[in-house]
XYZ file of C-alpha atoms in Angstrom:
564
model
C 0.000 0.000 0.000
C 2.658 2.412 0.956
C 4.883 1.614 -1.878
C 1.466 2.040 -4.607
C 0.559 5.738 -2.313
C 4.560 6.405 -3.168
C 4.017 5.415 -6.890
C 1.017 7.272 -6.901
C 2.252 10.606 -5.524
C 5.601 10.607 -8.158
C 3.311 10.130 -10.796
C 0.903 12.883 -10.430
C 2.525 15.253 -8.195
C -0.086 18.144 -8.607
C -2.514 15.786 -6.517
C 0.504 15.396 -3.975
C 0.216 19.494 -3.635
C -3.504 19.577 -3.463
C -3.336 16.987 -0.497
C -0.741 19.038 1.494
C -2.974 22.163 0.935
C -5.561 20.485 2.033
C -3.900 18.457 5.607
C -2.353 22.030 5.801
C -5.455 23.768 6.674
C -6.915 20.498 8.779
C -3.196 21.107 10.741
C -3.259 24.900 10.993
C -6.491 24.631 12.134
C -5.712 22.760 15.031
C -5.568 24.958 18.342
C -3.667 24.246 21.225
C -3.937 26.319 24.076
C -5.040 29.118 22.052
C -2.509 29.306 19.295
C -2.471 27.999 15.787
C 0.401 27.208 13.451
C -2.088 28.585 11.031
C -2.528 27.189 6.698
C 0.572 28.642 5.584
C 2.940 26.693 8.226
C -0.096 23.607 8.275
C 0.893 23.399 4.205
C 4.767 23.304 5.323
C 4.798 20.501 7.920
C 2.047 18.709 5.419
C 4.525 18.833 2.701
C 7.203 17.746 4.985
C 5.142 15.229 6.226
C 4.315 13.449 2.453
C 7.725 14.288 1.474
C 8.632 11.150 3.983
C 6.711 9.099 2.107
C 6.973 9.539 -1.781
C 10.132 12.066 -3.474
C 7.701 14.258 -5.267
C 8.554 15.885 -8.298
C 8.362 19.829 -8.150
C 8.606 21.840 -11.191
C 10.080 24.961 -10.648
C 8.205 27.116 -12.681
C 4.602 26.448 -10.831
C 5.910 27.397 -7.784
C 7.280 30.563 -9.063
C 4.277 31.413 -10.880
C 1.809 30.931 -7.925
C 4.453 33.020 -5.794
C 4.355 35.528 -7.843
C 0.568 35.751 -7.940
C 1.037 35.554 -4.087
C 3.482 38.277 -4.083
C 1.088 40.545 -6.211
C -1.823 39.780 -4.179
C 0.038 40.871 -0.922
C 1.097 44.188 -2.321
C -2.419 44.641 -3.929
C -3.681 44.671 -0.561
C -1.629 46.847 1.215
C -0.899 49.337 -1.139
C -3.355 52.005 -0.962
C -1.682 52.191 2.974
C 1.668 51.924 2.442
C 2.537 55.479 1.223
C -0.263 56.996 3.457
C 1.520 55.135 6.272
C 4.957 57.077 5.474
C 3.119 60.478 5.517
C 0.942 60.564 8.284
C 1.109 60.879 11.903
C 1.489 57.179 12.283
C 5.118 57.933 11.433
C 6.336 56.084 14.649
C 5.024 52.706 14.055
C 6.401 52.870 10.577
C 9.460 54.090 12.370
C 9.529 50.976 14.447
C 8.998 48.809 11.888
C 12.075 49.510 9.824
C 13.858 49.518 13.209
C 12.791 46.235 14.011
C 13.222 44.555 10.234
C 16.786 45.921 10.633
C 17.510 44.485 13.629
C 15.648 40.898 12.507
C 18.065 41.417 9.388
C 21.494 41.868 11.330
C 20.813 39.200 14.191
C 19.688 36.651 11.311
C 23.172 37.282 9.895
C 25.077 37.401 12.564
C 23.129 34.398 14.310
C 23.692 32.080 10.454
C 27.745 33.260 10.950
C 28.173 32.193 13.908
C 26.355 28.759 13.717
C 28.185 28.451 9.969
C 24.634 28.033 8.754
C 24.604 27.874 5.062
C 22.547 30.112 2.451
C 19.204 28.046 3.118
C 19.197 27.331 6.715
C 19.894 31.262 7.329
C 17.282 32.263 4.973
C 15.140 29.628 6.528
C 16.100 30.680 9.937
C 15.018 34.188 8.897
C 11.692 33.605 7.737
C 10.352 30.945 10.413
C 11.972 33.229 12.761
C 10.511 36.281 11.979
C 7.174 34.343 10.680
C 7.707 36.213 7.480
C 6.916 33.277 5.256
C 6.913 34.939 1.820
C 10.699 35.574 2.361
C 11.066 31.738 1.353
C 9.796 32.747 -1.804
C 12.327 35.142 -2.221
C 15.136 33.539 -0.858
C 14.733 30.679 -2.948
C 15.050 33.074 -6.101
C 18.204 34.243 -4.911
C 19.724 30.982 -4.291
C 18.798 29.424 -7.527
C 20.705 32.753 -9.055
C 23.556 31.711 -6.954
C 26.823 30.432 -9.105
C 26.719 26.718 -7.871
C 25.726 23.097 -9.036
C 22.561 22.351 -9.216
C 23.048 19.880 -6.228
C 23.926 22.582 -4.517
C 21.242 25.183 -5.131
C 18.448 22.296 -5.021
C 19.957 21.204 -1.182
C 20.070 24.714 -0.242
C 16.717 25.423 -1.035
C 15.345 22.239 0.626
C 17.083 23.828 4.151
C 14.776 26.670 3.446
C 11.621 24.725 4.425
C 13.660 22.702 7.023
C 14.840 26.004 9.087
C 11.647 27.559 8.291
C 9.764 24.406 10.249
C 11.939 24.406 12.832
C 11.989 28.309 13.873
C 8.055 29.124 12.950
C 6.736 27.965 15.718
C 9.080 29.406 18.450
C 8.522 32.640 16.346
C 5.212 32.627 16.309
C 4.544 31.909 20.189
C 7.096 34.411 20.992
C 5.637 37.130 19.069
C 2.035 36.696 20.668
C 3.288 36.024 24.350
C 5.996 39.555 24.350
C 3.603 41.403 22.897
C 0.553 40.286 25.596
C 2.797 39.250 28.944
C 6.522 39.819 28.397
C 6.476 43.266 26.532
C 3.499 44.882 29.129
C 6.037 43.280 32.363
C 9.230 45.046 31.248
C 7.544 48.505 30.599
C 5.973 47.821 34.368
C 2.376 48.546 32.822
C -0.980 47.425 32.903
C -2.586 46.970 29.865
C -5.597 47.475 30.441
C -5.619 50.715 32.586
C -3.343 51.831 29.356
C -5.771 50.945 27.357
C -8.573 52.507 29.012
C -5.476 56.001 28.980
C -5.431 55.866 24.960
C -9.427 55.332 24.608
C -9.867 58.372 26.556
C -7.561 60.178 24.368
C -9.579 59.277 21.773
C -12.828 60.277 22.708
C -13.714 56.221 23.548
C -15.965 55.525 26.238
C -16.376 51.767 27.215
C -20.312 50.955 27.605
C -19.306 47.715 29.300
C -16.030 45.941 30.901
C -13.942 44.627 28.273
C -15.305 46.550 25.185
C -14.845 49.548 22.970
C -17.600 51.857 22.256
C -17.831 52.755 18.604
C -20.719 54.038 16.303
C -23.918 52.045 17.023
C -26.061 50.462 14.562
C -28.494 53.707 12.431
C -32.115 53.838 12.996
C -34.848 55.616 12.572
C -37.659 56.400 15.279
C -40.871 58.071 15.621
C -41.668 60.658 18.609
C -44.632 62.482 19.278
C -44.509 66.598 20.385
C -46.027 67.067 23.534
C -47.410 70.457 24.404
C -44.575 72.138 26.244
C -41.566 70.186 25.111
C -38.623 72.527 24.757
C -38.449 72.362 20.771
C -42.094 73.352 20.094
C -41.621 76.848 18.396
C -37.942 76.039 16.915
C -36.841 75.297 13.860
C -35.811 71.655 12.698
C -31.838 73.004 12.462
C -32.624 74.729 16.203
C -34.342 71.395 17.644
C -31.317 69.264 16.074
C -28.679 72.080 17.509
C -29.889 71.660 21.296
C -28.101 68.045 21.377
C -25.235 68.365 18.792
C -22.913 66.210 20.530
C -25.786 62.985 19.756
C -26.031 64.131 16.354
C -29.911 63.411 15.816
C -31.140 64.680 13.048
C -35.251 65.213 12.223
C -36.052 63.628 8.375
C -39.275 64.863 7.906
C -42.582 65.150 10.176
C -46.388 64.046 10.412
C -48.562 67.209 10.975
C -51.875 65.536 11.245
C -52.358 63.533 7.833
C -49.459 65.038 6.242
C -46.406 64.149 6.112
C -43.431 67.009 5.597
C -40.302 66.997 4.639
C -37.519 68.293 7.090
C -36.706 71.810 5.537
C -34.061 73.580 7.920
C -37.096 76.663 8.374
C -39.837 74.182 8.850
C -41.289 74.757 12.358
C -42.359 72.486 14.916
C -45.512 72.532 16.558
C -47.078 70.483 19.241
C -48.755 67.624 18.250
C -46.171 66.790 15.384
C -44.861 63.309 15.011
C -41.281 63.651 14.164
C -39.072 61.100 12.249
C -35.610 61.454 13.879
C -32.363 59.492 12.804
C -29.542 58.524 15.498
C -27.579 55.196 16.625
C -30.250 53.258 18.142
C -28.578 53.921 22.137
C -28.964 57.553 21.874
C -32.562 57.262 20.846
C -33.324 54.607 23.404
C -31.477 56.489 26.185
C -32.177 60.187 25.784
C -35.301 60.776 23.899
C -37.019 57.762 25.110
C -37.339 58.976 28.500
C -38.229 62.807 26.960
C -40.922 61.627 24.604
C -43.619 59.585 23.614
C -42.513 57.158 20.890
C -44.954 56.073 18.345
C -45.467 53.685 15.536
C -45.994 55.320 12.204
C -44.728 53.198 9.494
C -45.619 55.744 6.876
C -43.440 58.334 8.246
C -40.638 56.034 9.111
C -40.746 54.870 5.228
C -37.451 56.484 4.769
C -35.089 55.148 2.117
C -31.888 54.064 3.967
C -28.649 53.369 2.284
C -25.752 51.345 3.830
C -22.865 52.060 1.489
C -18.829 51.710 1.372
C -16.739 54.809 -0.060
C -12.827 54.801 -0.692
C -11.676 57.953 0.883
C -9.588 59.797 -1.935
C -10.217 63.121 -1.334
C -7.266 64.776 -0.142
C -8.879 67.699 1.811
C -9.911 64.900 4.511
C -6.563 63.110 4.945
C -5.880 63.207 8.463
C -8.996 65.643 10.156
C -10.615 63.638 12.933
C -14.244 62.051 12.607
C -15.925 65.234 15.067
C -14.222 67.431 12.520
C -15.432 65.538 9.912
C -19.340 65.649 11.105
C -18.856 69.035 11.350
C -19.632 69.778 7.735
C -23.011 70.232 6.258
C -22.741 67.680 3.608
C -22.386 65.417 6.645
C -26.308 65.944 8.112
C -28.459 63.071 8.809
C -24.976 60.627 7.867
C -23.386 58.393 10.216
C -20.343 56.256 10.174
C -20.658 52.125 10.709
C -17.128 50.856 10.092
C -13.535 52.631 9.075
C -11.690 49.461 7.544
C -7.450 49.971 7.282
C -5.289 47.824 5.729
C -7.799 44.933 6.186
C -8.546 45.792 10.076
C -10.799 47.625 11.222
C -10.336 50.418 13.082
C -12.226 51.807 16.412
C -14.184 54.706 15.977
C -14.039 57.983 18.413
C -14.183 61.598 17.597
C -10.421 61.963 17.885
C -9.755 59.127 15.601
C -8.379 60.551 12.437
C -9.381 58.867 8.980
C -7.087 58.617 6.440
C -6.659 58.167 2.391
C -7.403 54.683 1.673
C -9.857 54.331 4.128
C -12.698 52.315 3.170
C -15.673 54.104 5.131
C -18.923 52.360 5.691
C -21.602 54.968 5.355
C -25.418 54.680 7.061
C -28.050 57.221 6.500
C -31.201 58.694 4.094
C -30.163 57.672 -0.090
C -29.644 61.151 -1.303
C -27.209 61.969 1.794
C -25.103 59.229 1.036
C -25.388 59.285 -2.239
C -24.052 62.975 -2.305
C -21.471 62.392 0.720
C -19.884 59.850 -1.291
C -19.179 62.098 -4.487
C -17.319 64.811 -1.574
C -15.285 61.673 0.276
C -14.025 59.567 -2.479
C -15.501 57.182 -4.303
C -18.182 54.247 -4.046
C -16.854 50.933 -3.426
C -18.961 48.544 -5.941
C -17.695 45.350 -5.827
C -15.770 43.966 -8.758
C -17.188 41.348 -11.272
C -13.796 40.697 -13.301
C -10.487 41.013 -12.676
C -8.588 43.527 -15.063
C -6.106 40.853 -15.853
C -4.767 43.554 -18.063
C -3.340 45.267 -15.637
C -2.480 42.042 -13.621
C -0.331 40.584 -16.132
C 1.509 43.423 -17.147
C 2.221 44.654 -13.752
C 3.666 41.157 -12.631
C 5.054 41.290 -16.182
C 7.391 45.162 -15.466
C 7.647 44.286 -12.476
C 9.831 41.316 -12.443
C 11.373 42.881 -15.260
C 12.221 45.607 -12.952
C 13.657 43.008 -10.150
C 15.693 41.438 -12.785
C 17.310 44.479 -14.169
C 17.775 46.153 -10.681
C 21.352 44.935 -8.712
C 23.126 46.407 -5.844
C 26.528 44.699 -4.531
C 26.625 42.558 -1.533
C 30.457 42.152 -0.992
C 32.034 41.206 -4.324
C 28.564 39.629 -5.497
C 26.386 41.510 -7.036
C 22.548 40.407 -6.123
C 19.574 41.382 -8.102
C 16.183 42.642 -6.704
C 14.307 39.739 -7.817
C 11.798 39.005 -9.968
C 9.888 38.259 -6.611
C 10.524 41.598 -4.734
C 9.906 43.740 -8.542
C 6.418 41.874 -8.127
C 5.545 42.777 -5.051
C 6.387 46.299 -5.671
C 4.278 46.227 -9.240
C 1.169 44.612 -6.275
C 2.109 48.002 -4.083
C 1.979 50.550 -6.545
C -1.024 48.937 -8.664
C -2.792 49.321 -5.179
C -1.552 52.492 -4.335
C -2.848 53.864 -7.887
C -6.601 52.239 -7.120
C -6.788 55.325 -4.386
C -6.190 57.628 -6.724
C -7.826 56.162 -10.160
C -10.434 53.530 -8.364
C -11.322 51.831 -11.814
C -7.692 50.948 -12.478
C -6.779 47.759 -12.141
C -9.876 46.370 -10.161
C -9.586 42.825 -8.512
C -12.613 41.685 -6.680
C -11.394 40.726 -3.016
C -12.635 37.302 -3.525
C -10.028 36.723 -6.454
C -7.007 39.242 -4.295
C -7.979 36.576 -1.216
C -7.477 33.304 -3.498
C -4.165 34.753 -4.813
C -2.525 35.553 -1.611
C -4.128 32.326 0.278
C -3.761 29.710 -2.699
C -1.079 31.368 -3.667
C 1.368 31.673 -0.665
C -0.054 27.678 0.959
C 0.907 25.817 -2.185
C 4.351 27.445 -2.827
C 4.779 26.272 0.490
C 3.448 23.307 0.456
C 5.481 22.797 -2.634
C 8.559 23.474 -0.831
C 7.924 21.379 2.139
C 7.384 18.298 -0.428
C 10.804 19.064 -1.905
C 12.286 19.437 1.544
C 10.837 16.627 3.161
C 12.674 13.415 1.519
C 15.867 14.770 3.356
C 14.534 16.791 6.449
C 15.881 14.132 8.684
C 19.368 14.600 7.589
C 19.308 18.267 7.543
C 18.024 18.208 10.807
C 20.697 15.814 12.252
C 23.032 18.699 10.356
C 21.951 21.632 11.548
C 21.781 20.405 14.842
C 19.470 22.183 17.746
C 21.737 25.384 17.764
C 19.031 25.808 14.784
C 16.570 26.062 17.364
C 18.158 28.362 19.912
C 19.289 30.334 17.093
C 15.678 31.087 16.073
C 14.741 32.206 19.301
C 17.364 34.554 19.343
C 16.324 35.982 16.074
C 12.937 36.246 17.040
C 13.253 37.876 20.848
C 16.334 40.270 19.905
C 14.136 42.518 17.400
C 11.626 42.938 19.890
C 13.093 43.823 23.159
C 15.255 46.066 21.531
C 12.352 47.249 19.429
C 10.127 47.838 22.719
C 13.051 49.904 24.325
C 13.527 52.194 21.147
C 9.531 52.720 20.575
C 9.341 53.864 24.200
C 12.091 55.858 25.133
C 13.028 56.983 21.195
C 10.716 57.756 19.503
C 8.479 58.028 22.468
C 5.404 55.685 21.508
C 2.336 55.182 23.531
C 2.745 51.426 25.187
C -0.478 49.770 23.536
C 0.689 51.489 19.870
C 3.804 50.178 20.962
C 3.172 46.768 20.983
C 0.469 47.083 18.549
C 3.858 47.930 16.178
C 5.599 45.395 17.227
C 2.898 42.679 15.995
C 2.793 44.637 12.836
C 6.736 45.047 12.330
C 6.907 40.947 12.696
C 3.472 41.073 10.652
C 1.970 38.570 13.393
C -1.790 39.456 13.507
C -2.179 36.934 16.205
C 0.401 39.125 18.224
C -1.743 42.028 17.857
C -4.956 40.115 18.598
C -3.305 38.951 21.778
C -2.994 42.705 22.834
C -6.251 43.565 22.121
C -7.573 40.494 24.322
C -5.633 41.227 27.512
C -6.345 45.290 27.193
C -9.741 44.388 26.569
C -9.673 47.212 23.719
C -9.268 47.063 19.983
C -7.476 50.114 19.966
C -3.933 48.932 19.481
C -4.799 48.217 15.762
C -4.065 51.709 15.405
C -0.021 50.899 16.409
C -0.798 47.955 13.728
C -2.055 49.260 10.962
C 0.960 51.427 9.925
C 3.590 49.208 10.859
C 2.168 45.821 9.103
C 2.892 46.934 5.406
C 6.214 47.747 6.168
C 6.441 44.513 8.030
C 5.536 42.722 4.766
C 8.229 44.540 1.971
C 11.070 44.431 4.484
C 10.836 40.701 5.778
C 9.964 39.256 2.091
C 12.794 41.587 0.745
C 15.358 40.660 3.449
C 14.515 36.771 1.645
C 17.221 37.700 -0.833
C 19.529 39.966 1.143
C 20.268 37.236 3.875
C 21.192 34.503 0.692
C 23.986 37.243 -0.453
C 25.479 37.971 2.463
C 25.855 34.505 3.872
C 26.550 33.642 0.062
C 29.105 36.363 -0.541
């Protein structure tokens, strides 16, 4: 049976991948105590695994091209952030980030010289260390560039995947447990009064232990005027201006069988049945108690739109959402979600919103409709990929990477056809916040490249590697292991100590960056579970696309050095 599954697997080796993918997910699904290796590093040890059991052959050139998709995806994605993360105020985390990469960089190296680790295991000890996984990708590219025999390249790349194993999940634990309980002790803070610090800063107020107030969900209610009640004789704009910080807002009115639209003149009598707009705890809590609610489904017959706008306009980079709602295009709108960079972000008055934001808009049709026009433009979702522009980017890109050297002792190393890609993904995505019908990719096709994409070049890898991971083990020897800790836990206590008392950063940012500079969303996740706040997304967000050029790039800088 074994010997037919081996026969099997040689023969058609595609079904070999598609059966790693697949025990991949089942094993990076698996929790234990909380943690998860995750699909990416689930595809690894699956190929590993198989690779025990039948030498698959793996053609080069599919792994390349579903790595490059990958690599395009990735970039896609966090493009229209990247830039806007260099300009704005979240300068610090991005700061941090580089700071951090750098220091993952130069321990990696000097870590892989002074275990005499050779071009794969250092490149492997770099990306399972860092839990930068694309930066096998790249590292593979440089070694197979690499003036040796074929032997030699092919065994190199193998101890990619090996390292990689054997460093991920030290690097992953490590990452999630300083940023939650290590990080927090050495400061001498507690996260959660820090927390509740930052949220106050921000204009959050917590409406229960353990959670972060944001925008509640729109609605619509009908109130009856008594005779007496302080807005009889006003104006709607005077009635809505007596409680501007709740931002209600009257849509029209019932004056005995008619019903009126809210003019800003229109005056209000007693008797009137008023339509007002609001998140559904302000109604409940301050004008239930004030007034008699009523059910008129006539008047409440208002047409509602819920709809998501990519913030381009540049005249709104950076102002804060109570400085926002300040302007009268903004009457009778509210704001559900801000989404950045793929997380969402907590909402307060003092939160700032940024180009590239995708903001999830709630209120009357023609409000939206016309606030959308002044804040950027309407997210639609895409029915075809503009393969176009895919093709041809992926296309200049490598092009680029290729053409592109710099000198790494008396080597000279180019970009990489991988790295060129990823920058082609970055700026394609950067362009969609400025021209939002170029290049469109609907998220469900970006989300198969980067997921497909990235678990079977892995998997791939871990089926090459696994036929001689027991040797390379037995040669590498558990200073592998020790060395991977040490790459992992160097960047970040020396990061923590240069966000704090350099540049000065607030803790929970702090270790919000340090998740996103070792691109660790579990790390960050951890955070926000232990403060009991979401808030240190906002110490994520800027630091995780930085995170993701520097860590895949360093793929091919590591294979020079320890090369050259």
């Amino acid at each position: 049976m074994i010997i037919w599954i081996e026969q099997f697997l040689t023969k058609y080796p595609e079904l070999a991948v598609f059966l790693a993918i697949s025990i991949g997910y089942l094993i990076g699904g698996l929790k234990f105590g909380g943690f998860s290796l995750g699909p990416v590093t689930g595809s690894l040890f699956a190929g590993i695994l198989i690779g025990q059991f039948a030498d698959v052959p793996i053609a080069g050139m599919a792994k390349s091209l579903l790595f490059l998709l990958f690599l395009f995806g990735i970039g896609y994605s966090v493009g229209p952030q990247f830039l806007q993360a260099l300009k704005r105020d979240g300068m610090k985390p991005v700061l941090l980030a580089v700071f951090v990469c750098v220091t993952g960089l130069l321990t990696a190296v000097v870590v892989a010289k002074f275990l005499g680790l050779d071009p794969g295991f250092a490149a492997g000890l770099l990306s399972g260390a860092l839990t930068e996984s694309p930066a096998m990708g790249t590292a593979t590219e440089a070694i197979n560039a690499l003036p040796l025999p074929e032997a030699d390249r092919a065994r190199f790349v193998a101890h990619i995947a090996v390292a990689d194993a054997v460093c991920y999940v030290f690097g992953a634990v490590g990452v999630i447990l300083f940023c939650s309980v290590v990080g927090p002790k050495l400061l001498g803070i507690d996260l959660v009064a820090e927390a509740l610090k930052l949220e106050k800063a921000y204009g959050i107020t917590r409406k229960t232990t353990g959670v972060s107030s944001a925008w509640h969900r729109f609605e619509i209610r009908a109130y009856r005027i008594a005779d007496g009640a302080p807005i009889v004789g006003q104006s709607i704009v005077a009635a809505e201006a007596t409680l501007p910080e709740h931002r209600l807002f009257i849509q029209r009115l019932r004056r005995r069988e008619a019903i009126l639209e809210a003019a800003p003149d229109l005056v209000i009598e007693p008797g009137d049945i008023v339509a007002v707009s609001g998140t559904r705890e302000v109604l409940v809590t301050v004008l239930g108690p004030r007034s008699e609610e009523v059910e008129d489904r006539e008047l409440l017959d208002v047409p509602v739109s819920v709809t998501d706008v990519l913030l381009t306009n540049p005249d709104l980079n950076g102002r804060s959402i109570a400085d926002v709602a300040t302007e009268g295009w903004a009457r009778s709108l509210y704001l559900r979600t801000i989404t950045r960079g793929g997380q969402d972000i907590p909402l307060a008055p003092g939160i700032t919103v940024q180009r590239g934001d995708i903001m999830r808009l709630v209120g009357p049709e023609p409000v939206v409709s016309s606030a959308a026009k002044r804040i950027g433009v309407v997210v639609a979702p895409a029915t075809a990929t503009d393969f176009l522009v895919l093709g041809l980017a992926i296309f200049l890109g490598g092009l680029v990477g290729v053409l592109v050297t710099f000198p790494i002792g008396d080597m000279r190393i180019s970009l990489s056809t991988s790295v060129g890609t990823l920058l082609a993904g970055l700026i394609v995505g950067h362009l969609r916040t400025r021209f939002p019908l170029f290049g469109r990719i609907p998220d469900a096709a970006v989300s198969l490249m980067t997921a497909l994409g990235l678990a079977a070049f892995v998997a791939m890898t871990g089926l090459h590697a696994g036929p001689i991971f027991g040797p390379a083990i037995a040669e590498a020897g558990v200073g592998l292991l020790f060395g991977g800790m040490v790459v992992t836990m160097v960047p970040l206590i020396v990061g923590l100590y240069f966000g704090r008392y350099v540049l000065g950063m607030n803790p929970i940012l702090l270790l919000g960056g340090l998740a996103g500079a070792q691109t660790m969303t579990a790390g960050m996740a951890a955070v926000q579970d232990r403060s009991g706040s979401s808030v240190a997304v906002l110490g994520y967000t800027p630091a995780v696309p930085i995170g993701h050029i520097l860590l895949t790039t360093w793929g091919t800088v590591i294979v020079g050095i320890v090369a050259g």
